[in-house]
CSV table of C-alpha atoms in Angstrom, one decimal:
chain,number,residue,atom,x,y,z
A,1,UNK,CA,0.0,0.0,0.0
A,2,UNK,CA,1.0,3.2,-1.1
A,3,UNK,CA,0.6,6.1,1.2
A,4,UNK,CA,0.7,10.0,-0.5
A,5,UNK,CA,0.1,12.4,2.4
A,6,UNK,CA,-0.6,16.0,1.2
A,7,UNK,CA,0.8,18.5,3.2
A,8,UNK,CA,3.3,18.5,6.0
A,9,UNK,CA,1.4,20.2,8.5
A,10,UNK,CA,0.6,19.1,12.2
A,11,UNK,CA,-2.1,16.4,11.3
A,12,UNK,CA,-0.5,15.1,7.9
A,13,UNK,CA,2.8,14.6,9.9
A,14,UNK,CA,1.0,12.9,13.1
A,15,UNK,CA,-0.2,10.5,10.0
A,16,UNK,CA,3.1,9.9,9.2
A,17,UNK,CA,4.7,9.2,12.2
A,18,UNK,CA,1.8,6.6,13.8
A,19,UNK,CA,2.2,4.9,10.7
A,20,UNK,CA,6.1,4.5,11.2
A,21,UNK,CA,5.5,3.6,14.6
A,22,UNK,CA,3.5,0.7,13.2
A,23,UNK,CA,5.8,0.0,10.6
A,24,UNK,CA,3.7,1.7,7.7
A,25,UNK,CA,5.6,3.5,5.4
A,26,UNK,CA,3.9,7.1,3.9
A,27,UNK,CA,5.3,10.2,2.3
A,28,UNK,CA,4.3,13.2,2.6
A,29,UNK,CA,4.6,15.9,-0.1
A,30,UNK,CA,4.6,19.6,0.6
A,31,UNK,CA,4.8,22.5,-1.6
A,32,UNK,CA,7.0,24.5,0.2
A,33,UNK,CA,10.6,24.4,-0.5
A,34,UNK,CA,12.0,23.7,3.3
A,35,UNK,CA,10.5,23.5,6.8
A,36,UNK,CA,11.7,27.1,7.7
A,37,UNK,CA,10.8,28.5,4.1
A,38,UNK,CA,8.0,30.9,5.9
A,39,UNK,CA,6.9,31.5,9.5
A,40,UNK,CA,5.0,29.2,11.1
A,41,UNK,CA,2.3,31.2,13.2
A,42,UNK,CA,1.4,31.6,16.8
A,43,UNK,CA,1.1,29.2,19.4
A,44,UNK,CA,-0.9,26.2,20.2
A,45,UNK,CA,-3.0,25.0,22.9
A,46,UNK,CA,-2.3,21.4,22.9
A,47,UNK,CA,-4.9,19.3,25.1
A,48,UNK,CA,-6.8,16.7,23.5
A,49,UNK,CA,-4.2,16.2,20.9
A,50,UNK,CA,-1.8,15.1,23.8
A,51,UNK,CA,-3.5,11.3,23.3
A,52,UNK,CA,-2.3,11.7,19.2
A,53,UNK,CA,1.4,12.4,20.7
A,54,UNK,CA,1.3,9.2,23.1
A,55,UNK,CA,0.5,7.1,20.3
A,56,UNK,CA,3.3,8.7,18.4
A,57,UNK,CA,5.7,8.0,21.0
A,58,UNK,CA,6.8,11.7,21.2
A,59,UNK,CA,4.4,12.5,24.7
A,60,UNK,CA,7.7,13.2,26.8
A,61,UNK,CA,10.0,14.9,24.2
A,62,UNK,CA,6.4,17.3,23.7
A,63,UNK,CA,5.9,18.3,27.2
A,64,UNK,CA,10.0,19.5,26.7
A,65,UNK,CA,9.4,22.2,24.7
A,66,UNK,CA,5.6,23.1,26.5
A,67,UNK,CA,5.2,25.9,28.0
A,68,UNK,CA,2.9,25.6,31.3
A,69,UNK,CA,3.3,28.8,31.9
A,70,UNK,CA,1.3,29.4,28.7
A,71,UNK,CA,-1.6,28.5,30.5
A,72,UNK,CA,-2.0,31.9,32.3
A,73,UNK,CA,-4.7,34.5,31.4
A,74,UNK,CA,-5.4,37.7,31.3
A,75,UNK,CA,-9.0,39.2,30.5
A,76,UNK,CA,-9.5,42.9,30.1
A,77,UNK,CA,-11.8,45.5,29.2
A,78,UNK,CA,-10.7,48.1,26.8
A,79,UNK,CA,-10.6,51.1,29.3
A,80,UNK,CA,-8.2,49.2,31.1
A,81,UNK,CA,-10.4,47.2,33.9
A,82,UNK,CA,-8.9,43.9,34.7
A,83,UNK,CA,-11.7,41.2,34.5
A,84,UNK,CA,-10.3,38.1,35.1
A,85,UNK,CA,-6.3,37.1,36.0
A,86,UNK,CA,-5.3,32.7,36.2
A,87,UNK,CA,-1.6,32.6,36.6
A,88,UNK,CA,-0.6,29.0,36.8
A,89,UNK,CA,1.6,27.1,39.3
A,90,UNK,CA,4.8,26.1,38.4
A,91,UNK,CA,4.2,22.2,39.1
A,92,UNK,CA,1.0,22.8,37.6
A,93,UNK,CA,0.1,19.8,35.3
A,94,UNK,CA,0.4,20.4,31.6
A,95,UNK,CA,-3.0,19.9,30.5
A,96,UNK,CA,-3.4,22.7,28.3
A,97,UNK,CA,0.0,23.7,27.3
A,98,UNK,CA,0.9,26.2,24.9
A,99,UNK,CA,3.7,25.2,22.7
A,100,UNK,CA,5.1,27.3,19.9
A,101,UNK,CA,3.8,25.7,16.3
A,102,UNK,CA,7.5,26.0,14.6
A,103,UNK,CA,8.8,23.7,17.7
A,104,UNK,CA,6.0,20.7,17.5
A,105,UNK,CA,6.0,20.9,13.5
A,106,UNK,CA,10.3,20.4,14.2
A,107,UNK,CA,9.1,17.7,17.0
A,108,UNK,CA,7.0,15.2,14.1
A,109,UNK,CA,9.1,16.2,11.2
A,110,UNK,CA,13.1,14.7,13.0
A,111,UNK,CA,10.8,11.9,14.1
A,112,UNK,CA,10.7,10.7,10.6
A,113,UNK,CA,13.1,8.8,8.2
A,114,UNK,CA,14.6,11.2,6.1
A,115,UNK,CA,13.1,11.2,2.8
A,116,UNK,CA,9.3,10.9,4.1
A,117,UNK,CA,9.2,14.4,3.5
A,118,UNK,CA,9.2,15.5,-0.7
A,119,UNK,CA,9.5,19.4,-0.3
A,120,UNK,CA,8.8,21.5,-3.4
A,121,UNK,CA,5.6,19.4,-4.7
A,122,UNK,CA,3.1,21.7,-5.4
A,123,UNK,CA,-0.3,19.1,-5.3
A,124,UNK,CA,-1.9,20.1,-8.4
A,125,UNK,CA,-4.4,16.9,-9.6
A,126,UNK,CA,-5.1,12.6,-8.6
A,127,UNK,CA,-6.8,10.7,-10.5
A,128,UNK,CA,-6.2,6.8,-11.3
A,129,UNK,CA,-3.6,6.5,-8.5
A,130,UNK,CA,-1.4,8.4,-10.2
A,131,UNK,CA,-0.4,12.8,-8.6
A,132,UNK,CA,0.2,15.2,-10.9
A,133,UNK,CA,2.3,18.5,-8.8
A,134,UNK,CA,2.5,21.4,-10.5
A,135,UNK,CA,6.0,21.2,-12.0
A,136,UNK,CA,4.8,18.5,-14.2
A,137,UNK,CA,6.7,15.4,-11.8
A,138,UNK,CA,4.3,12.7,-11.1
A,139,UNK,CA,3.9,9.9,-7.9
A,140,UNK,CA,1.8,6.9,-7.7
A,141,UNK,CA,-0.6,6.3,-4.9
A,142,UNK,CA,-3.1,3.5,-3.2
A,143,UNK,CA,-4.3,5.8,-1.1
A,144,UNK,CA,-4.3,9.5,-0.7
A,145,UNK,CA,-4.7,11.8,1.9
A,146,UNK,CA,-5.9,15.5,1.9
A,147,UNK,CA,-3.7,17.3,4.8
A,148,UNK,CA,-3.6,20.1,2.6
A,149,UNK,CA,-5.8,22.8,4.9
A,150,UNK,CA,-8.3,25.5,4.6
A,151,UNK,CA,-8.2,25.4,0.7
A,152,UNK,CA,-7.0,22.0,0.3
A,153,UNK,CA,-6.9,20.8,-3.2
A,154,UNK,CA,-7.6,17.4,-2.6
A,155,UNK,CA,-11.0,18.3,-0.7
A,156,UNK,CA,-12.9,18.6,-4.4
A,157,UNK,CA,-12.0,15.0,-4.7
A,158,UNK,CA,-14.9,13.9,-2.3
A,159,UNK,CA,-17.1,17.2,-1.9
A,160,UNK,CA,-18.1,20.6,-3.1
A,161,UNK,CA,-18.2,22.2,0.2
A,162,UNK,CA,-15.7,25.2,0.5
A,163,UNK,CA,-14.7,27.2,2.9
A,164,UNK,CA,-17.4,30.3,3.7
A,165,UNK,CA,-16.3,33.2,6.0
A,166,UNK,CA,-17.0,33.7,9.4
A,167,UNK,CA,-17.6,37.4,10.0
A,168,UNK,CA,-14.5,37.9,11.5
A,169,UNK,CA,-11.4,39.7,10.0
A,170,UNK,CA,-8.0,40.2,11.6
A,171,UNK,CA,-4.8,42.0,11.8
A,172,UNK,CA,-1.7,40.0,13.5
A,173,UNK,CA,1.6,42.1,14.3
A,174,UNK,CA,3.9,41.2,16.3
A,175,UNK,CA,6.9,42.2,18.9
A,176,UNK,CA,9.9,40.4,19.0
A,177,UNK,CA,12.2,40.0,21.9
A,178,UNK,CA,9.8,41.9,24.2
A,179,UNK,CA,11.5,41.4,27.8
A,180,UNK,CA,14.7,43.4,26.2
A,181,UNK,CA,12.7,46.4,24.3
A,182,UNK,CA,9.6,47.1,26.1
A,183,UNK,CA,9.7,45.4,29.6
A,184,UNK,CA,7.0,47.3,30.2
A,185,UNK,CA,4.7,45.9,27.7
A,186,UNK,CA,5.9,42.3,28.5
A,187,UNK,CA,5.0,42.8,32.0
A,188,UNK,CA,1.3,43.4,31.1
A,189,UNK,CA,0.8,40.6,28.9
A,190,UNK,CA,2.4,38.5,31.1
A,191,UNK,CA,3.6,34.6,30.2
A,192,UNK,CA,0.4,33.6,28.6
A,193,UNK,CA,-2.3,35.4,26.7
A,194,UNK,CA,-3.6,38.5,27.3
A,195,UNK,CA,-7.7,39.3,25.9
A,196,UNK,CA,-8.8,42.6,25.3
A,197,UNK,CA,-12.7,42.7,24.5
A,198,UNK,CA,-14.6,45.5,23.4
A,199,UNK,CA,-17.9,46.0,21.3
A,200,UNK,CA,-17.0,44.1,18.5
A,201,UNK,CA,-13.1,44.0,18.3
A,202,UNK,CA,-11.0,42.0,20.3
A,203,UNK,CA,-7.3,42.8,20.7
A,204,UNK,CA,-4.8,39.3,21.8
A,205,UNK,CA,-1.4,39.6,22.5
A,206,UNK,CA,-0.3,35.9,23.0
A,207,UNK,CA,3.6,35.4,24.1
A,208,UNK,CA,5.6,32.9,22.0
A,209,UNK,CA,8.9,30.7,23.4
A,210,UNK,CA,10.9,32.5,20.9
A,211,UNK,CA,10.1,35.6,23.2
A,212,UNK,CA,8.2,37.5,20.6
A,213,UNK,CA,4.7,38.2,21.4
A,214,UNK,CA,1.8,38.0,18.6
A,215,UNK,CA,-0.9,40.6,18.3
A,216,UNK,CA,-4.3,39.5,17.0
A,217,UNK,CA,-6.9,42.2,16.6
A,218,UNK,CA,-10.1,41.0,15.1
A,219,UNK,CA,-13.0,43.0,13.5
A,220,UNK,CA,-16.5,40.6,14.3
A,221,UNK,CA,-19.9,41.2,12.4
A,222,UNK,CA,-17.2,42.2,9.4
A,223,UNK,CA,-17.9,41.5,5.5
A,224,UNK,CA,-15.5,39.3,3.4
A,225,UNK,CA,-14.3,42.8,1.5
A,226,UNK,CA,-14.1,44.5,4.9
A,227,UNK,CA,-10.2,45.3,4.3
A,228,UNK,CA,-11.0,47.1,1.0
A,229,UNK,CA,-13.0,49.6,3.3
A,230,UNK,CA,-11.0,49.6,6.5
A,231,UNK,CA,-8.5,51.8,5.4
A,232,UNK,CA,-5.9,49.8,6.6
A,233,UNK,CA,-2.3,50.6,4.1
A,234,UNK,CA,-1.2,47.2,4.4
A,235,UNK,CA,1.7,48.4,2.4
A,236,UNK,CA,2.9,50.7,4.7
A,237,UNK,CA,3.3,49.5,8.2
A,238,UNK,CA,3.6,52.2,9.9
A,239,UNK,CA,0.2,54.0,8.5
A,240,UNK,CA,-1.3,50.5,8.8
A,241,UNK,CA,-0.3,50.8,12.7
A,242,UNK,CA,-1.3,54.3,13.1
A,243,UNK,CA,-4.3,53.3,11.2
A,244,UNK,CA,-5.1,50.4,13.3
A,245,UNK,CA,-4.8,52.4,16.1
A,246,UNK,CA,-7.5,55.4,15.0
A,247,UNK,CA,-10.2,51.8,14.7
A,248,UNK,CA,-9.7,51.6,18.4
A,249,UNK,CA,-11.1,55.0,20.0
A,250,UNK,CA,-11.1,55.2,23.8
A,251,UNK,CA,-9.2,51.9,24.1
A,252,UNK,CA,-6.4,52.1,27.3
A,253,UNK,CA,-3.0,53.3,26.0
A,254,UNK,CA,-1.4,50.2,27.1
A,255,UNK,CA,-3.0,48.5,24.8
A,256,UNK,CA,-2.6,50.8,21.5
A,257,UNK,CA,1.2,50.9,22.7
A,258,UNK,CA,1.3,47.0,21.6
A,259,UNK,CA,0.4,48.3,18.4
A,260,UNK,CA,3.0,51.2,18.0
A,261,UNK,CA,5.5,48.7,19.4
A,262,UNK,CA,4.7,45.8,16.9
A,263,UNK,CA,7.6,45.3,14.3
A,264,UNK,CA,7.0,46.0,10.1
A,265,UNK,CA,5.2,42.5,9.7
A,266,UNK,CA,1.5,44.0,9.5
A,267,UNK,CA,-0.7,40.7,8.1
A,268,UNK,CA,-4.3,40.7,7.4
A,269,UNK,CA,-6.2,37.7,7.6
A,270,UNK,CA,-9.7,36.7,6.4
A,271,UNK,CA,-11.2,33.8,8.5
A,272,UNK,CA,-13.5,31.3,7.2
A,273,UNK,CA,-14.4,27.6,8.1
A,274,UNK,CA,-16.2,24.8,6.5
A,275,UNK,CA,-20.1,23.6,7.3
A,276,UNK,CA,-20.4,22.5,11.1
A,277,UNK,CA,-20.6,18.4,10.4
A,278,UNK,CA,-19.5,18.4,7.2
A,279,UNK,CA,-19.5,14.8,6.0
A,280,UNK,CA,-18.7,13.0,2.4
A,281,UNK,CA,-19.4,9.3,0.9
A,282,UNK,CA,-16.5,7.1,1.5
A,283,UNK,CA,-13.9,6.2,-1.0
A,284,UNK,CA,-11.4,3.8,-0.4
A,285,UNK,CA,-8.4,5.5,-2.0
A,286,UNK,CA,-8.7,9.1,-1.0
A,287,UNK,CA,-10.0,10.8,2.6
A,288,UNK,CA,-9.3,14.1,4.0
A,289,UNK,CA,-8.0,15.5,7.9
A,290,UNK,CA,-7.4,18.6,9.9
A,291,UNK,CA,-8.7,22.0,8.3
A,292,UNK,CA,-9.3,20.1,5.0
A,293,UNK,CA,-12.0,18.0,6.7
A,294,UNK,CA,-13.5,20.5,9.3
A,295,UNK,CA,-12.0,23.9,8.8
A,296,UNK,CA,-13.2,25.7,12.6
A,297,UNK,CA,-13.1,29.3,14.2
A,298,UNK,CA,-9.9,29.6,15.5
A,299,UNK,CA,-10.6,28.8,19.5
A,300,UNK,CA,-8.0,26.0,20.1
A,301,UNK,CA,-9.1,22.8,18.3
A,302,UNK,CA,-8.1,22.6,15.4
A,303,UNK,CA,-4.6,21.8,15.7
A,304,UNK,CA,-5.6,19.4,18.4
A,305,UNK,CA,-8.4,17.4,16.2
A,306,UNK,CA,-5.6,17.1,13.1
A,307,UNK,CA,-3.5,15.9,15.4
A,308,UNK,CA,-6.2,12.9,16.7
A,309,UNK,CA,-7.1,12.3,13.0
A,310,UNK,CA,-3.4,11.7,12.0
A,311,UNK,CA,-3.2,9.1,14.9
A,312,UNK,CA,-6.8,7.5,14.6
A,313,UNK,CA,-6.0,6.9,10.9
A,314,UNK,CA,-3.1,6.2,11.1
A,315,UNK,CA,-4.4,3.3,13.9
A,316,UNK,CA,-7.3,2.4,11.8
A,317,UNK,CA,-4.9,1.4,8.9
A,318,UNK,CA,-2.5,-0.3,11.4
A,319,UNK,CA,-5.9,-2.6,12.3
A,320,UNK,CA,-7.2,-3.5,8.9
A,321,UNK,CA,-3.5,-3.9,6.9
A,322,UNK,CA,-5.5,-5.5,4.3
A,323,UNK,CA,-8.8,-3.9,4.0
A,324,UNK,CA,-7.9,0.0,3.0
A,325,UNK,CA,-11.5,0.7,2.4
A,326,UNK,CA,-12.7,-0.5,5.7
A,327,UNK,CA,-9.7,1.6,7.8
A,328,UNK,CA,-11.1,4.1,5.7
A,329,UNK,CA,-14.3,4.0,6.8
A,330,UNK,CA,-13.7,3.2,10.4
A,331,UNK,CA,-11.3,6.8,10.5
A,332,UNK,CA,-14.1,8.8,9.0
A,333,UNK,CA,-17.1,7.3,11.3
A,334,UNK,CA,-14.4,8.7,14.6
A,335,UNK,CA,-13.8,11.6,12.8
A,336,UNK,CA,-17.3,12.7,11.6
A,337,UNK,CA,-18.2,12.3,15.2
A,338,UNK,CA,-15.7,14.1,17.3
A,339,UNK,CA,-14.9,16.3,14.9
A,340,UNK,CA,-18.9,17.5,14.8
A,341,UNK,CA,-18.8,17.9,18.6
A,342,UNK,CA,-15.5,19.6,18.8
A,343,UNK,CA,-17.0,21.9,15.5
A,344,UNK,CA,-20.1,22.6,17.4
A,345,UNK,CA,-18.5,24.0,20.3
A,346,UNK,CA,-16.7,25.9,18.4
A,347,UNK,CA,-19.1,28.0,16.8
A,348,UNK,CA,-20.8,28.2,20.0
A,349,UNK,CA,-17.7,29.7,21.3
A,350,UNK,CA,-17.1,31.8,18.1
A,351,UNK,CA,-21.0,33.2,18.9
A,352,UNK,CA,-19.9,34.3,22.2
A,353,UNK,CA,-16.9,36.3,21.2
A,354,UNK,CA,-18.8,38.4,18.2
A,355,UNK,CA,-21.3,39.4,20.8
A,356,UNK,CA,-21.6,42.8,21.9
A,357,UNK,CA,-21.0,41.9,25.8
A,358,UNK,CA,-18.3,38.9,25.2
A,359,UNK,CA,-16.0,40.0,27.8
A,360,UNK,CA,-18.8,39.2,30.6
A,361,UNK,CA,-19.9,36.2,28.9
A,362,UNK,CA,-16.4,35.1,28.7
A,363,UNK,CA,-15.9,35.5,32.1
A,364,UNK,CA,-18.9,34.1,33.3
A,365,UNK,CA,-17.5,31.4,30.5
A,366,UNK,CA,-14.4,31.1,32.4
A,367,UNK,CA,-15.8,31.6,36.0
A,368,UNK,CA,-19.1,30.0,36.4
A,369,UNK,CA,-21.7,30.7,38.8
């Protein structure tokens, strides 16, 4: 059996390296050149996904490079008001540990033979068992797997659902090395994330290993084309910043002062997400996981589901070595379900934060009763 993985993300990796563990051999094609040929984005909370790292044998060398102080919370109001402050213990267990994307991505990928990884295939077309990649090389395959994303190329292959947006559009910036430059500012995010609500923008300053910490500010209730409008120069940082700051009036200084700090790396970013339950009719040589499969709002499960549906694939094919079709359709039962759950709560959560009062509802969220 011939196992083509396409893309060398978190869940197309996990695939990879379960099947390794259980002797399966797979490679995975990616179309970028090298595994540091861009950045790899912010942090992860890594909870449920904790069971896909057990079965890959890589639970103790993850919970090296977590970060338990990632845990702690801030949650503010934009005049300033602190709502709601969880700093965590020290020899607090790691159940929700944040842990930089680059460094688990670098975890899976030196877990593998070298080779499993082709860099520089571009996935264009499948058809017949045979890959087609856009410089005109070709691969055979027995099965093949969509780990490819939000706009994942193999995804047409078993449905016509795309990706719709969500109603929320955001800005990430960024401040590297913040303990050295601005103390000040590092002080009040402090080691874990720090939530800004207002009526309908949210400001996140999240801090990274690498000791930069990531901005997110995101416009809810906001059209697809809302960056055409916003007046945002995304070609000129600094007008984008001064910009950014003018679309948050009244808002504490501390807060706009992330902004000014924030480096030239001003990113806009349209959300989106696939139907909540999305399912397809199985096929026995091609299936999908992660964002490919259930693309969610952004509130910490995504990574963690790819990372389950790399493992419980990767298991189901371990279990049926000679039925592919029914592995297939033994993954995609597991998946459909926890995947709908896990997408369900998402939204739900998603709801909460466009609301006009989400910082209360958070909190109440966060401290109940």
């Amino acid at each position: 059996m011939t196992i083509a993985i396409i893309g060398a993300g978190m869940g197309g990796l996990a695939l990879a390296r379960v099947l390794h563990v259980h002797g399966i051999d797979a490679v995975v094609y990616e179309r970028e050149p090298a595994r540091d040929a861009r950045d790899q984005g912010s942090m992860l909370d890594i909870h449920s996904g904790q069971r896909a790292l057990r079965e890959a044998g890589l639970l103790d060398q993850f919970f090296e490079i977590a970060r338990g102080e990632g845990q702690d919370m801030r949650l503010l109001q934009p005049d300033g008001t602190l709502l709601l402050q969880e700093d965590t213990p020290d020899d607090a267990p790691l159940l929700r540990p944040e842990v930089d994307r680059a460094d688990l991505r670098n975890l899976l990928l030196d877990s593998l033979p070298e080779g499993t990884v082709r860099w520089g295939h571009a996935f264009e077309s499948a058809d017949a068992g045979v890959l087609r990649f856009a410089d005109g090389r070709s691969a055979r395959y027995d099965l093949l797997v969509g780990a490819d994303g939000a706009n994942s190329r193999v995804r047409p292959l078993l449905t016509d659902a795309r990706p719709e947006h969500l109603g929320q559009n955001a800005v990430e910036l960024g401040i590297p090395d913040v303990d050295r430059t601005h103390p000040d500012l590092a002080a009040m995010v402090g080691r874990g994330n720090c939530w800004v609500f207002g009526d309908g923008i949210s400001l996140a300053a999240q801090r990274n290993g690498d000791g930069r910490v990531r901005i997110g500010i995101s416009f809810y209730n906001t059209p697809e084309d809302w960056f055409a409008t916003s007046g945002i120069p995304f070609d000129d940082p600094a007008a984008a910043r001064a910009r950014l700051i003018e679309l948050l009036p009244g808002w504490d200084k501390r807060f706009t002062a992330l902004i000014e700090a924030s480096d030239d790396r001003v990113v806009p970013r349209t959300l989106t997400t696939l139907p909540v339950g999305l399912t397809w009719e199985s096929r026995p040589d091609v299936t999908l996981l992660g964002d490919a499969a259930h693309l969610m709002p952004p509130v910490g499960e995504g990574a963690n589901m790819a990372l389950l549906d790399g493992a419980e694939l990767a298991l189901a094919l371990a279990a049926h070595p000679e039925d592919q079709a029914s592995a297939v359709r033994e993954y995609e039962r597991e998946m459909f379900e926890r995947t709908g759950a896990a997408a369900r709560m998402s939204a739900g959560m998603q709801e909460l934060l466009m609301s006009p009062d989400a910082a209360q509802r958070l909190l109440e969220f966060f401290q109940p009763g």
